[in-house]
XYZ file of C-alpha atoms in Angstrom:
680
model
C 130.760 91.349 126.207
C 130.585 90.376 122.548
C 134.385 90.777 122.194
C 134.887 88.521 125.204
C 132.586 85.969 123.619
C 134.616 85.963 120.380
C 137.889 85.626 122.343
C 136.361 82.730 124.247
C 135.545 80.941 121.005
C 139.017 81.528 119.559
C 140.714 80.352 122.737
C 138.397 77.384 122.875
C 139.306 76.430 119.301
C 143.025 76.568 120.155
C 142.377 74.574 123.297
C 140.535 71.858 121.379
C 143.297 71.674 118.771
C 146.223 71.433 121.180
C 144.793 70.157 124.490
C 142.463 67.308 125.453
C 138.723 68.051 125.255
C 138.288 67.309 128.988
C 140.454 70.355 129.813
C 138.429 72.617 127.493
C 135.024 72.536 129.155
C 134.887 76.312 129.742
C 136.817 79.320 128.424
C 136.291 82.787 129.973
C 133.181 81.444 131.690
C 131.596 80.113 128.471
C 131.013 76.390 127.813
C 133.246 75.492 124.873
C 130.460 73.264 123.533
C 128.603 76.364 122.300
C 131.382 76.975 119.739
C 130.192 73.923 117.823
C 126.552 74.990 118.137
C 127.260 78.528 116.856
C 129.215 77.283 113.810
C 126.560 74.637 113.183
C 123.798 77.266 113.187
C 125.667 79.640 110.856
C 126.338 76.901 108.288
C 122.801 75.500 108.523
C 121.163 78.921 108.062
C 123.499 79.679 105.134
C 122.442 76.371 103.611
C 118.734 76.969 104.133
C 118.463 80.598 103.055
C 120.860 80.082 100.144
C 118.715 77.288 98.740
C 115.473 79.182 99.403
C 116.737 82.398 97.730
C 116.912 80.814 94.264
C 114.110 78.270 94.682
C 111.244 80.104 92.966
C 113.454 80.995 89.969
C 114.565 77.345 89.751
C 110.911 76.330 89.533
C 110.149 78.906 86.832
C 113.210 78.841 84.595
C 114.670 75.338 85.083
C 111.530 73.228 85.654
C 109.592 75.626 83.374
C 106.604 76.038 85.672
C 104.366 79.080 85.375
C 104.345 81.744 88.098
C 101.305 80.391 89.936
C 102.593 76.805 90.169
C 106.085 77.966 91.186
C 104.640 80.134 93.960
C 102.255 77.382 95.124
C 105.049 74.822 95.554
C 107.315 77.437 97.168
C 104.753 78.377 99.844
C 103.778 74.748 100.425
C 107.443 73.997 101.127
C 107.758 76.972 103.523
C 104.520 75.968 105.267
C 105.790 72.443 105.946
C 109.027 73.921 107.291
C 107.167 76.139 109.749
C 104.605 73.549 110.758
C 106.985 70.789 111.855
C 108.200 70.621 115.445
C 110.012 67.973 117.513
C 111.243 67.616 121.062
C 114.949 68.246 121.148
C 117.853 66.036 122.052
C 121.300 65.581 120.553
C 120.535 62.467 118.531
C 117.529 64.170 116.929
C 119.692 67.066 115.704
C 122.349 64.718 114.293
C 119.930 62.347 112.555
C 117.809 65.140 111.095
C 120.956 66.970 109.951
C 121.880 63.871 107.950
C 118.402 63.843 106.377
C 118.744 67.592 105.730
C 122.150 67.178 104.010
C 120.843 64.352 101.807
C 117.956 66.606 100.750
C 120.324 69.429 99.814
C 122.464 67.041 97.750
C 119.324 65.779 95.985
C 118.396 69.377 95.095
C 121.888 70.027 93.693
C 121.766 66.852 91.566
C 118.250 67.652 90.328
C 119.561 70.946 88.894
C 122.244 69.300 86.678
C 120.715 69.640 83.223
C 123.333 67.433 81.533
C 121.862 64.309 83.190
C 118.909 64.254 80.770
C 120.107 66.731 78.120
C 120.492 64.154 75.347
C 120.303 66.692 72.507
C 122.786 68.967 74.339
C 120.799 72.156 73.815
C 121.368 73.386 77.382
C 117.964 72.380 78.803
C 116.827 69.050 80.326
C 114.800 66.719 78.109
C 113.240 64.598 80.867
C 111.745 67.107 83.285
C 109.933 64.358 85.212
C 113.257 63.058 86.559
C 114.307 66.526 87.739
C 110.893 67.295 89.252
C 110.725 64.014 91.202
C 114.294 64.360 92.499
C 113.807 67.993 93.518
C 110.505 67.222 95.299
C 112.195 64.393 97.213
C 114.997 66.793 98.133
C 112.550 69.456 99.345
C 110.656 66.879 101.410
C 113.871 65.782 103.141
C 114.931 69.413 103.701
C 111.512 70.242 105.185
C 111.763 67.286 107.559
C 115.343 68.142 108.503
C 115.176 71.887 109.020
C 111.676 71.720 110.518
C 112.979 69.388 113.205
C 116.282 71.184 113.777
C 114.968 74.758 113.920
C 113.181 74.527 117.296
C 115.955 72.329 118.760
C 119.310 74.048 118.344
C 118.624 77.329 120.178
C 117.144 75.563 123.201
C 119.931 72.988 123.155
C 122.508 75.806 123.171
C 120.784 77.443 126.134
C 120.952 74.137 128.044
C 124.774 74.250 127.920
C 124.816 77.053 130.505
C 124.396 76.604 134.245
C 122.174 78.654 136.548
C 125.160 80.869 137.439
C 125.756 81.787 133.773
C 122.706 83.932 132.987
C 124.834 86.773 131.605
C 126.766 84.444 129.304
C 123.516 82.783 128.194
C 122.061 86.146 127.131
C 125.203 86.912 125.129
C 124.981 83.497 123.490
C 121.420 84.125 122.278
C 122.440 87.528 120.871
C 125.326 85.939 118.942
C 123.066 83.057 117.931
C 120.554 85.512 116.404
C 123.439 87.336 114.706
C 124.607 84.063 113.140
C 121.119 83.394 111.768
C 120.973 86.773 110.042
C 124.645 86.646 109.051
C 124.156 83.276 107.364
C 120.993 84.557 105.678
C 122.723 87.729 104.456
C 125.790 86.017 102.993
C 123.849 83.207 101.356
C 121.329 85.512 99.659
C 124.246 87.489 98.235
C 126.360 84.537 97.125
C 123.900 81.930 95.799
C 122.199 84.264 93.252
C 125.671 85.097 91.900
C 126.403 81.375 91.552
C 123.024 80.821 89.872
C 123.742 83.548 87.309
C 126.926 81.777 86.127
C 126.922 79.498 83.076
C 128.001 75.917 83.709
C 127.558 72.455 82.209
C 129.504 69.497 80.850
C 128.212 69.335 77.275
C 126.396 72.681 77.009
C 126.181 75.767 79.180
C 123.147 76.839 81.169
C 122.364 78.829 84.316
C 124.169 77.160 87.206
C 121.376 76.163 89.605
C 123.358 73.038 90.475
C 126.167 75.183 91.905
C 123.668 77.471 93.664
C 122.235 74.388 95.424
C 125.588 72.584 95.709
C 127.315 75.211 97.874
C 124.474 75.175 100.481
C 124.676 71.358 100.422
C 128.410 71.561 101.191
C 127.741 74.020 104.033
C 125.144 71.642 105.480
C 127.720 68.835 105.435
C 130.182 71.123 107.272
C 127.439 71.964 109.782
C 126.864 68.270 110.472
C 130.575 67.471 110.858
C 131.127 70.401 113.262
C 128.168 69.401 115.432
C 129.315 65.772 115.647
C 132.838 66.919 116.601
C 131.450 68.528 119.745
C 129.144 65.671 120.726
C 131.442 64.550 123.563
C 131.269 67.959 125.243
C 127.534 68.669 125.195
C 125.445 68.829 128.319
C 122.278 66.820 127.681
C 119.182 67.381 129.808
C 117.030 64.440 130.753
C 113.722 64.258 128.870
C 110.820 65.427 131.041
C 107.990 63.946 129.015
C 105.919 65.346 126.204
C 104.140 68.462 127.499
C 102.242 68.814 124.208
C 100.710 65.357 124.705
C 99.905 66.095 128.352
C 98.195 69.385 127.462
C 96.232 67.749 124.636
C 94.992 64.982 126.936
C 93.962 67.475 129.614
C 92.029 69.640 127.128
C 90.438 66.540 125.589
C 89.320 65.280 129.002
C 87.831 68.687 129.894
C 85.836 68.808 126.639
C 84.639 65.220 127.016
C 83.706 65.722 130.670
C 81.854 68.948 129.874
C 79.885 67.135 127.162
C 78.923 64.373 129.611
C 77.667 66.943 132.132
C 75.831 69.197 129.703
C 72.394 68.915 131.331
C 71.092 71.710 133.590
C 71.181 69.538 136.705
C 74.963 69.947 136.894
C 76.301 73.242 138.259
C 78.195 75.500 135.875
C 81.965 75.885 136.122
C 83.774 79.215 136.074
C 85.837 78.037 133.056
C 85.286 75.049 130.771
C 88.798 73.772 131.602
C 87.658 73.336 135.235
C 85.858 70.164 134.122
C 89.306 68.517 134.067
C 89.767 68.938 137.847
C 88.503 65.397 138.463
C 91.631 63.952 136.894
C 94.297 66.671 136.506
C 96.192 68.935 138.867
C 94.756 72.435 139.397
C 98.135 74.032 138.675
C 98.337 72.355 135.248
C 94.779 73.476 134.474
C 95.633 77.055 135.469
C 98.728 76.966 133.246
C 96.676 75.693 130.300
C 94.150 78.504 130.840
C 96.967 81.072 130.620
C 98.372 79.460 127.464
C 94.932 79.345 125.819
C 94.461 83.092 126.394
C 97.670 83.722 124.428
C 96.856 81.138 121.745
C 93.498 82.864 121.215
C 95.410 85.994 120.188
C 97.352 83.893 117.664
C 94.237 83.312 115.514
C 94.601 86.505 113.395
C 98.415 86.312 113.153
C 98.799 84.005 110.096
C 97.728 86.839 107.790
C 100.963 88.740 108.521
C 103.031 85.716 107.449
C 100.838 85.432 104.346
C 102.267 88.747 103.188
C 105.740 88.471 104.712
C 106.817 85.231 103.038
C 105.830 86.500 99.589
C 109.058 88.516 99.524
C 110.735 85.258 98.505
C 108.156 84.451 95.813
C 105.998 87.217 94.317
C 108.486 89.986 95.082
C 111.347 87.991 93.552
C 109.305 87.415 90.386
C 108.436 91.118 90.403
C 112.164 91.899 90.457
C 112.666 89.785 87.309
C 110.641 92.419 85.415
C 112.801 95.292 86.720
C 116.171 96.807 85.869
C 118.921 95.614 88.226
C 121.722 97.786 86.842
C 123.179 99.796 89.742
C 126.028 101.358 87.775
C 129.111 99.196 88.232
C 127.072 96.550 90.081
C 124.348 94.400 88.548
C 121.888 93.022 91.104
C 120.184 89.696 90.390
C 116.423 89.536 91.110
C 116.862 87.012 93.938
C 119.588 89.157 95.539
C 117.034 91.822 96.458
C 116.085 89.567 99.382
C 119.369 90.558 101.066
C 117.748 93.868 101.985
C 115.715 92.042 104.643
C 118.613 90.680 106.778
C 120.579 93.922 106.285
C 117.658 95.956 107.609
C 117.025 93.450 110.420
C 120.607 93.829 111.675
C 120.188 97.604 111.453
C 116.650 98.142 112.727
C 116.658 95.819 115.762
C 119.319 97.802 117.709
C 117.867 101.135 116.515
C 114.370 100.160 117.666
C 115.553 98.791 121.020
C 117.974 101.580 121.922
C 116.361 104.627 120.299
C 112.785 104.343 118.982
C 111.115 102.432 121.828
C 112.840 104.461 124.621
C 111.764 107.714 122.917
C 108.169 106.497 122.711
C 108.310 105.578 126.404
C 109.680 109.018 127.315
C 106.758 110.610 125.495
C 104.482 108.898 128.000
C 102.883 106.531 125.490
C 102.003 103.044 126.682
C 103.370 101.167 123.676
C 102.542 97.640 124.828
C 103.756 94.522 122.972
C 100.318 93.904 121.451
C 100.184 97.498 120.177
C 103.633 97.023 118.616
C 102.372 93.882 116.866
C 99.359 95.788 115.527
C 101.650 98.492 114.120
C 103.792 95.762 112.572
C 100.754 94.336 110.764
C 99.815 97.790 109.445
C 103.389 98.294 108.169
C 103.156 94.928 106.395
C 99.937 96.056 104.684
C 101.589 99.333 103.603
C 104.498 97.329 102.136
C 102.070 95.576 99.811
C 100.458 98.878 98.863
C 103.954 100.005 97.781
C 104.393 96.751 95.838
C 101.068 97.404 94.059
C 102.080 100.964 93.104
C 105.380 99.693 91.683
C 103.571 96.886 89.853
C 101.353 99.482 88.156
C 104.490 101.206 86.849
C 105.936 97.867 85.690
C 102.710 96.921 83.883
C 102.995 100.056 81.758
C 106.339 98.799 80.410
C 105.463 95.125 79.934
C 104.471 93.813 76.495
C 100.810 93.025 75.875
C 100.638 89.575 74.293
C 97.744 88.528 72.043
C 94.727 86.737 73.422
C 93.612 83.346 72.102
C 91.404 85.076 69.495
C 94.034 87.561 68.337
C 97.417 87.584 66.641
C 100.209 90.155 66.512
C 102.497 90.942 63.603
C 105.713 92.931 63.344
C 107.317 94.032 60.044
C 111.037 93.879 59.286
C 112.429 95.490 56.089
C 115.538 93.535 55.088
C 116.407 95.998 52.324
C 118.616 99.057 52.612
C 115.987 101.532 51.357
C 112.727 102.497 53.107
C 109.494 101.052 51.751
C 105.802 101.809 52.230
C 103.774 98.960 53.685
C 99.980 98.978 53.570
C 97.831 96.526 55.524
C 94.280 96.655 56.977
C 93.570 100.152 58.370
C 97.300 101.010 58.549
C 100.096 102.417 56.405
C 103.718 102.255 57.496
C 106.879 103.881 56.162
C 109.325 101.135 57.033
C 113.109 101.433 57.306
C 114.334 98.471 59.325
C 111.896 97.048 61.888
C 108.559 98.448 63.024
C 108.640 99.702 66.621
C 105.526 97.831 67.688
C 103.440 94.747 67.042
C 100.132 95.268 65.236
C 97.057 93.433 66.466
C 94.696 91.507 64.136
C 91.496 89.561 64.703
C 91.434 87.634 61.358
C 93.328 84.491 60.290
C 95.086 86.246 57.408
C 95.763 89.740 56.044
C 96.762 91.282 52.726
C 99.991 93.287 52.747
C 100.716 95.725 49.909
C 104.248 96.961 49.149
C 104.532 100.004 46.841
C 107.343 100.838 44.352
C 107.156 98.343 42.764
C 103.664 97.289 43.889
C 103.533 93.773 45.340
C 100.622 92.211 47.210
C 100.933 89.202 49.487
C 98.423 87.256 51.595
C 100.022 86.591 54.993
C 98.545 83.804 57.198
C 98.411 84.542 60.946
C 98.451 82.243 63.947
C 95.993 83.067 66.721
C 97.438 83.653 70.177
C 100.990 84.214 68.902
C 103.395 86.956 67.887
C 104.965 86.815 64.427
C 107.533 88.824 62.459
C 107.128 89.314 58.707
C 110.510 89.508 56.952
C 110.280 91.579 53.744
C 113.273 90.773 51.466
C 115.327 93.469 49.738
C 114.095 92.142 46.366
C 110.355 92.566 46.843
C 109.402 89.834 44.367
C 111.530 87.241 46.164
C 109.960 84.783 48.582
C 109.246 86.349 51.941
C 110.998 83.988 54.326
C 113.663 83.746 57.030
C 117.109 82.241 56.689
C 120.314 81.548 58.635
C 123.802 82.552 57.450
C 126.958 80.900 58.766
C 130.600 81.405 57.795
C 133.252 79.452 59.685
C 136.328 81.114 58.192
C 135.526 84.784 58.856
C 133.909 86.644 61.748
C 131.995 89.812 62.348
C 132.007 91.197 65.885
C 128.773 92.786 67.043
C 128.253 93.925 70.613
C 125.179 95.275 72.345
C 124.279 96.085 75.930
C 121.204 93.954 76.522
C 118.718 95.156 79.122
C 116.960 93.017 81.731
C 113.883 91.354 80.267
C 114.545 92.447 76.672
C 114.035 90.299 73.603
C 115.790 91.055 70.297
C 115.914 89.826 66.696
C 118.993 90.502 64.544
C 118.818 90.317 60.732
C 122.069 89.540 58.884
C 121.663 90.452 55.171
C 123.004 88.282 52.349
C 125.078 91.272 51.211
C 127.052 91.301 54.473
C 130.717 92.120 53.893
C 133.066 90.889 56.607
C 135.386 93.547 57.958
C 135.786 96.192 60.637
C 132.454 97.886 59.755
C 130.420 94.734 59.173
C 128.203 95.416 62.204
C 126.671 98.403 60.397
C 124.905 96.021 58.013
C 123.166 94.146 60.847
C 119.586 95.241 61.525
C 118.275 95.080 65.114
C 114.646 94.530 65.997
C 113.454 94.942 69.591
C 110.748 92.340 70.133
C 110.270 93.115 73.836
C 111.638 96.287 75.343
C 114.018 95.805 78.303
C 112.829 96.481 81.838
C 112.836 100.184 82.586
C 111.499 100.265 86.186
C 114.504 100.122 88.510
C 114.863 97.512 91.266
C 115.771 100.277 93.731
C 112.046 101.090 93.861
C 111.538 97.837 95.794
C 113.592 99.173 98.721
C 110.653 101.054 100.368
C 108.473 97.936 100.407
C 111.353 95.889 101.857
C 111.897 98.575 104.504
C 108.221 98.555 105.494
C 107.928 94.750 105.634
C 111.166 94.477 107.661
C 110.091 97.214 110.076
C 106.827 95.319 110.386
C 108.764 92.116 111.082
C 110.717 93.787 113.898
C 107.503 95.162 115.414
C 105.512 91.977 114.873
C 107.809 88.952 115.034
C 110.483 90.000 117.535
C 107.886 91.577 119.837
C 105.521 88.635 119.408
C 108.159 86.134 120.513
C 109.004 88.324 123.512
C 105.312 88.669 124.415
C 104.702 84.919 124.106
C 107.712 84.118 126.287
C 106.744 86.627 128.996
C 103.108 85.486 129.130
C 103.787 81.751 128.969
C 103.789 79.544 132.085
C 107.118 77.890 132.839
C 106.132 74.529 131.301
C 104.101 75.980 128.389
C 106.815 77.883 126.514
C 107.291 75.040 124.040
C 103.511 74.870 123.509
C 103.377 78.564 122.586
C 106.506 78.183 120.414
C 104.738 75.420 118.487
C 101.658 77.631 118.178
C 103.779 80.512 116.876
C 105.373 78.275 114.218
C 101.918 77.054 113.259
C 100.793 80.635 112.482
C 103.626 80.832 109.934
C 102.590 77.551 108.336
C 98.927 78.581 108.116
C 99.951 81.944 106.641
C 101.725 80.236 103.737
C 98.683 78.068 103.044
C 96.509 81.207 102.985
C 98.650 82.473 100.081
C 97.589 79.437 98.065
C 93.921 79.651 99.051
C 93.461 83.385 98.430
C 95.382 83.367 95.137
C 93.415 80.338 93.911
C 89.988 81.714 94.883
C 90.600 85.306 93.755
C 92.099 84.522 90.315
C 92.763 88.222 89.746
C 94.003 89.078 86.234
C 96.348 91.849 87.366
C 99.143 91.332 89.891
C 98.723 94.775 91.461
C 95.119 93.960 92.363
C 96.311 90.841 94.187
C 98.776 92.951 96.177
C 95.958 95.343 97.141
C 93.748 92.382 98.122
C 96.396 90.998 100.498
C 97.055 94.479 101.939
C 93.324 94.983 102.563
C 92.967 91.583 104.244
C 95.885 92.287 106.587
C 94.517 95.746 107.406
C 91.132 94.261 108.350
C 92.833 91.546 110.403
C 94.978 94.153 112.209
C 91.785 95.967 113.277
C 90.315 92.692 114.584
C 93.578 91.928 116.403
C 93.674 95.388 118.014
C 90.121 94.872 119.339
C 91.072 91.452 120.741
C 94.247 92.930 122.285
C 92.258 95.659 124.047
C 90.497 92.968 126.120
C 93.734 91.198 127.047
C 95.104 91.657 130.567
C 98.849 91.241 130.992
C 99.800 88.803 133.731
C 102.831 87.454 135.540
C 102.647 83.662 135.064
C 105.411 83.108 137.620
C 103.416 84.900 140.326
C 100.252 82.958 139.460
C 102.131 79.663 139.567
C 103.703 80.604 142.889
C 100.256 81.494 144.266
C 98.842 78.141 143.165
C 101.781 76.276 144.666
C 101.370 78.184 147.948
C 97.644 77.495 147.960
C 98.361 73.842 147.250
C 100.789 73.699 150.191
C 98.249 75.471 152.446
C 95.564 72.991 151.388
C 97.896 70.130 152.219
C 98.617 71.691 155.634
C 94.876 72.147 156.242
C 94.274 68.524 155.322
C 97.001 67.473 157.743
C 95.375 69.599 160.491
C 91.978 68.044 159.771
C 93.522 64.593 159.972
C 95.142 65.524 163.294
C 91.812 66.796 164.646
C 90.099 63.586 163.570
C 92.814 61.554 165.208
C 92.706 63.498 168.571
C 89.285 62.214 169.752
C 90.326 58.719 168.815
C 93.561 59.149 170.761
C 91.554 60.491 173.758
C 89.270 57.475 173.727
C 92.218 55.118 173.478
C 93.926 56.918 176.362
C 90.700 56.777 178.438
C 90.402 53.109 177.617
C 93.999 52.498 178.600
C 93.471 54.524 181.804
C 90.354 52.561 182.677
C 92.139 49.274 182.030
C 95.042 50.435 184.169
C 92.614 51.553 186.903
C 90.834 48.180 186.885
C 94.156 46.362 187.106
C 95.257 48.511 190.026
C 91.891 47.886 191.803
C 92.237 44.141 191.325
C 95.789 44.246 192.624
C 94.604 46.256 195.606
C 91.797 43.771 196.401
C 94.194 40.838 196.131
C 96.611 42.548 198.442
C 93.887 43.124 201.039
C 92.820 39.477 200.796
C 96.337 38.322 201.458
C 96.606 40.566 204.391
């Protein structure tokens, strides 16, 4: 079926290129209009996920925000994306795509450091300009993608007729594949682009290119969608169901408040107070939707953990070693594991795992699957905490505000003995560690010949003391440049490492000149490998398959026919709330260690999963279609009964009228008879 779908698209493309659009309405049973929708979705998802993959690193390394601020803005942006929803129609998609593309262009321009890099040192001088432009871009992107996301899939489904159910199902499968395909490619490509050096006057990490390519893809998405505008089937708007539901619920609450005294009889359900004004079928449908929405209350906590893979987990990867032999993985590229596992786990779960569970006689209901998904998400954060503990052992410990740290570097060729408070060091080259001091200054003694120096220290900072080869010389740093000769020195730098290289005044240029250069490791490179993040990505993705995919299926199956958009909006709202919870919990907790924050989030989700499982145990699965049909039948029966009552009321009246007519006729006939007798 998938092959036939691809052939249909290829044939449709040829048909559009060489034949008139009117003759290309369908190919192999598929509406050719879906070709434009599929390409549009792939380009738009590439644009979105590509921009999002590098966003938190852009905040930290380009705008120079700290981790907490970068994560706060990131999750606020994701929350606004998930919380926005609009009714769909073609013009909405086109207009919001334009807004979306403008936002992506604004992000790309905001990342060009040369615009404000007046001193040409490779970093922007006026960060306010870049911050304002990037925030405007993110606002436009949030408005655009938040409005498009709930529109395109439904609009694509509208292109099929009632006789094309099989083709519609294939379309949604390919549509989902395009989402994950765009996500996968963009999270591979954009981090590579970001890692390049680019610039007009000076070189810097190429965030402008990493944002520029998604902006170009969004422009392509818009052009492709407009090209197919003449072939789309557009449904007529049926009114705003969200507004109708809100009014009905509001009326029920207000009416219940007005009739709160004991003299009024109780209703079976509080929504029944709306029966005075609204149809019973609508009230029954709202009751069904509210039962599902009640189960949504604990769900935001899963998204609280899930969306941190693009923020906290990416920052965690920056402190890890990404060297995979011949391939070097960028920290933001680790996010590609999620779409890869999604494309792998969904068919495995559907065709192997779930059928095996069913054969074992276990009643693995959708709500039980969602509970398991939440537990897997909690375990993913336990894994992240364990890995963070290993990372913390390798990270440098910087001085507090009341302390200072000092490292010693012997610039001479012979070892020397260095004495300082409570320590003695035999120094050849650089000391391996920084020494911690509480005072503002220390006395350093160098033996053979003995020299004593008072060294001032700066609180809250790390310093390196350069000891010259001639001990009595001034202890200071210097820079050596020689434009006519060169000395090649190469070193394999590790991720996260910081180094100081000392070039002595006695350096002789030549083939062995690098031997005279002294290396000092200020911060050791990352030693915990990024591959250790794979288990936590596996657990969170398995949780996503159990939780998200199943949750959407459950919501669709339990939703009344006219309430599916209401539940879709509610589902998106759980994602938005989850991202705000990240900000609230992190701000309130203020935990000093990152691993403790991971454990906190895992514990919260575990508690919530227990609450959700208890709520799910009281839920009774229903068939909304059958309930709606029963209400419609009852409504028709009530109408028939009313008609019968009206007929019964009318029968006595008809009888009286007939009796009256008969009596009138009888009187007339009597009069005629009397007249006839008189004549005779």
